[in-house]
Amino acid sequence: MTSFDTSPQLNVWRALLALAVVFVMLATTGWTALRNQRGPTALEASVTAWEHGRIDGRRLPDAQASPARLARFFASLTEWQRTSLARRYSLAVGNMNGAPVDLRYLANRAALRKARAVERLRMHDKRLSLSGQHEAGRRAHQYEALLHRDRHILAFDPAGAGKVAEVFGDLGRAERVSVVVPGVDTELLTFQRTQRKYSAPVGMAESLHTAERAASPGTRTAVIAWADYTSPSGLGMEAATAIRAEHGAARLNALLRALPGRAPVSLFCHSYGSVVCGVAADALPRRVTDIAVAGSPGMRVEKAAQLHTSARVWAMRDADDWIQDVPYLEVGGLGHGADPVSPAFGARLLSARGAQGHSGYFVPGTESLRNFAQIGVGAYPTVACAGENDTCRADLSATAAA
C-alpha cells in the first residue's frame, strides 16, 4: 500500500470481504499460490552449486544452517577463501544469513554485475516484445544504481519482480538498528523513486537514518531498507489476506536472528508491512524492542497483547490517510483485524502531524518521522503522543545506545 497517495475505491475491499467463503475455497485449490518458476532461479542455482562445492577439499556447510554455524564457518576461513566463495557463489553468499555483512555486500555486488549483464543483453533481444526490452532496460538501470560504490546491499534476488535489502550506516558497529518494512507494490523497480521519494523503501530508510543521526548524533545507528519479501501487487485479493505476510514474516525473522552484534532493533512497518510485522511478532528475537506501525490495515490480531511479543507496540495514522476507511475486521481469512490506532487495541499512539496522507510518514520535517527517529535511538521521553495527553510515554525512560 505504499504506492497509493489518494483513496482507492473502498467498495472493492468490502466486496472482497463479502467473498470470504469463495476465497477460502479458492485458496484450498492453490489459486492464491505464488507463480511457479520454470526451472530453478538464479539464486536457487547458486545455492545448489554451493551445496556441491568445496573449499580446499572441505565440503561447504548447509546453506540453510543456523546463522551461528555459518558465522563460525566463515570465521575459520582466510580472507582470500571468503572472497573466493563470495565471487563463486555470489547469490548464495549474498543472501546467506550468518555470512559476514561485508562479505554479503561484496557477494551482492558480484551478483548485481552479473544481473546487469543479463539485462543488457535482453534489452536488444529481438525475441522479446518492445515492452519486455523496455523493462530489461529499467532493470539494468536499477542494477547500475545499486552498484554505486557508496551502497551496501544486504540481500538481492533478481527472480520475478525482484527482492532487495539495503543498509544505511555501519551495521556491524551500530548501537541501534532500525528496519523499515514496506507494503504492497514493493519490488526491485519500486525500491527507490525519484518522484515521491519518501514513499519508497530507500527514501524511507535514508530519511529515517538522517533523522536518527540528528536526534542523537553520538549514537551509531544503522537502518535497513528491507524489501526482501514478495509483497502483494496492488489492492487486490493478496493485499486482503496474510499469505504474503506469512512468507514475509518468516524471512524477516530469519534476517533479525542473523543480525550482527547485540544492538537493540526497532521495526518501522508501513501499511501492509504492518501485517508482516504483526505475523512475525510472536517469533521476534528479544533484541527487537519496538514495533512502530503507520497507515496500518491491521496486524492480524484484535489487541496488541495478542501479538505475544516483549517489544513495545506503537501506532500512528495521519488524519488524511485513506487507510482509515478500510474495514477493520477479519472474516474467513480476509481483512487484517482491529485498527491499531483504536484505543481498545492497546498500542502506544503517536502523533503523525504533517504526514499528509498514506505515503508521507517518512517525509523530512514531519512529526511522524521525528517520532520514528526518537524511537529508533531509544529517546522515548521525547516522542510526541497523539491527542492532547502523554499516555504513549507512560512508564518509559530514555535508553539510547542501550
mmCIF file of N, CA and C in Angstrom, residues 278 281-282 299-309 313 338 345:
data_model
loop_
_atom_site.group_PDB
_atom_site.id
_atom_site.type_symbol
_atom_site.label_atom_id
_atom_site.label_comp_id
_atom_site.label_asym_id
_atom_site.label_seq_id
_atom_site.Cartn_x
_atom_site.Cartn_y
_atom_site.Cartn_z
ATOM 1 N N GLY A 278 3.044 -7.839 12.239
ATOM 2 C CA GLY A 278 2.109 -8.474 13.158
ATOM 3 C C GLY A 278 2.230 -9.983 13.151
ATOM 4 N N ALA A 281 5.487 -11.090 14.878
ATOM 5 C CA ALA A 281 5.715 -10.598 16.240
ATOM 6 C C ALA A 281 6.018 -11.689 17.252
ATOM 7 N N ASP A 282 5.283 -12.796 17.238
ATOM 8 C CA ASP A 282 5.440 -13.778 18.314
ATOM 9 C C ASP A 282 6.731 -14.575 18.219
ATOM 10 N N MET A 299 -3.038 -5.747 12.150
ATOM 11 C CA MET A 299 -1.875 -6.588 12.437
ATOM 12 C C MET A 299 -2.270 -8.042 12.681
ATOM 13 N N ARG A 300 -3.459 -8.441 12.231
ATOM 14 C CA ARG A 300 -3.959 -9.816 12.325
ATOM 15 C C ARG A 300 -4.338 -10.214 13.742
ATOM 16 N N VAL A 301 -4.530 -9.239 14.615
ATOM 17 C CA VAL A 301 -4.996 -9.509 15.977
ATOM 18 C C VAL A 301 -6.006 -8.432 16.360
ATOM 19 N N GLU A 302 -6.707 -8.677 17.477
ATOM 20 C CA GLU A 302 -7.675 -7.704 17.968
ATOM 21 C C GLU A 302 -7.083 -6.769 19.009
ATOM 22 N N LYS A 303 -6.019 -7.203 19.682
ATOM 23 C CA LYS A 303 -5.367 -6.386 20.692
ATOM 24 C C LYS A 303 -3.855 -6.572 20.603
ATOM 25 N N ALA A 304 -3.117 -5.526 20.976
ATOM 26 C CA ALA A 304 -1.659 -5.587 20.918
ATOM 27 C C ALA A 304 -1.107 -6.732 21.761
ATOM 28 N N ALA A 305 -1.759 -7.024 22.882
ATOM 29 C CA ALA A 305 -1.287 -8.098 23.761
ATOM 30 C C ALA A 305 -1.288 -9.453 23.061
ATOM 31 N N GLN A 306 -2.161 -9.603 22.057
ATOM 32 C CA GLN A 306 -2.253 -10.869 21.341
ATOM 33 C C GLN A 306 -1.097 -11.078 20.354
ATOM 34 N N LEU A 307 -0.252 -10.072 20.192
ATOM 35 C CA LEU A 307 0.935 -10.235 19.355
ATOM 36 C C LEU A 307 1.984 -11.106 20.050
ATOM 37 N N HIS A 308 1.861 -11.241 21.370
ATOM 38 C CA HIS A 308 2.762 -12.095 22.161
ATOM 39 C C HIS A 308 4.228 -11.743 21.919
ATOM 40 N N THR A 309 4.537 -10.479 22.079
ATOM 41 C CA THR A 309 5.907 -10.019 21.919
ATOM 42 C C THR A 309 6.292 -9.157 23.107
ATOM 43 N N VAL A 313 4.707 -1.731 21.328
ATOM 44 C CA VAL A 313 3.941 -1.581 20.091
ATOM 45 C C VAL A 313 3.438 -0.139 19.999
ATOM 46 N N ALA A 338 -8.291 -5.748 14.014
ATOM 47 C CA ALA A 338 -8.640 -4.462 14.616
ATOM 48 C C ALA A 338 -7.715 -3.339 14.168
ATOM 49 N N PHE A 345 -7.213 -1.255 21.059
ATOM 50 C CA PHE A 345 -6.139 -2.131 20.581
ATOM 51 C C PHE A 345 -4.996 -2.182 21.588
#
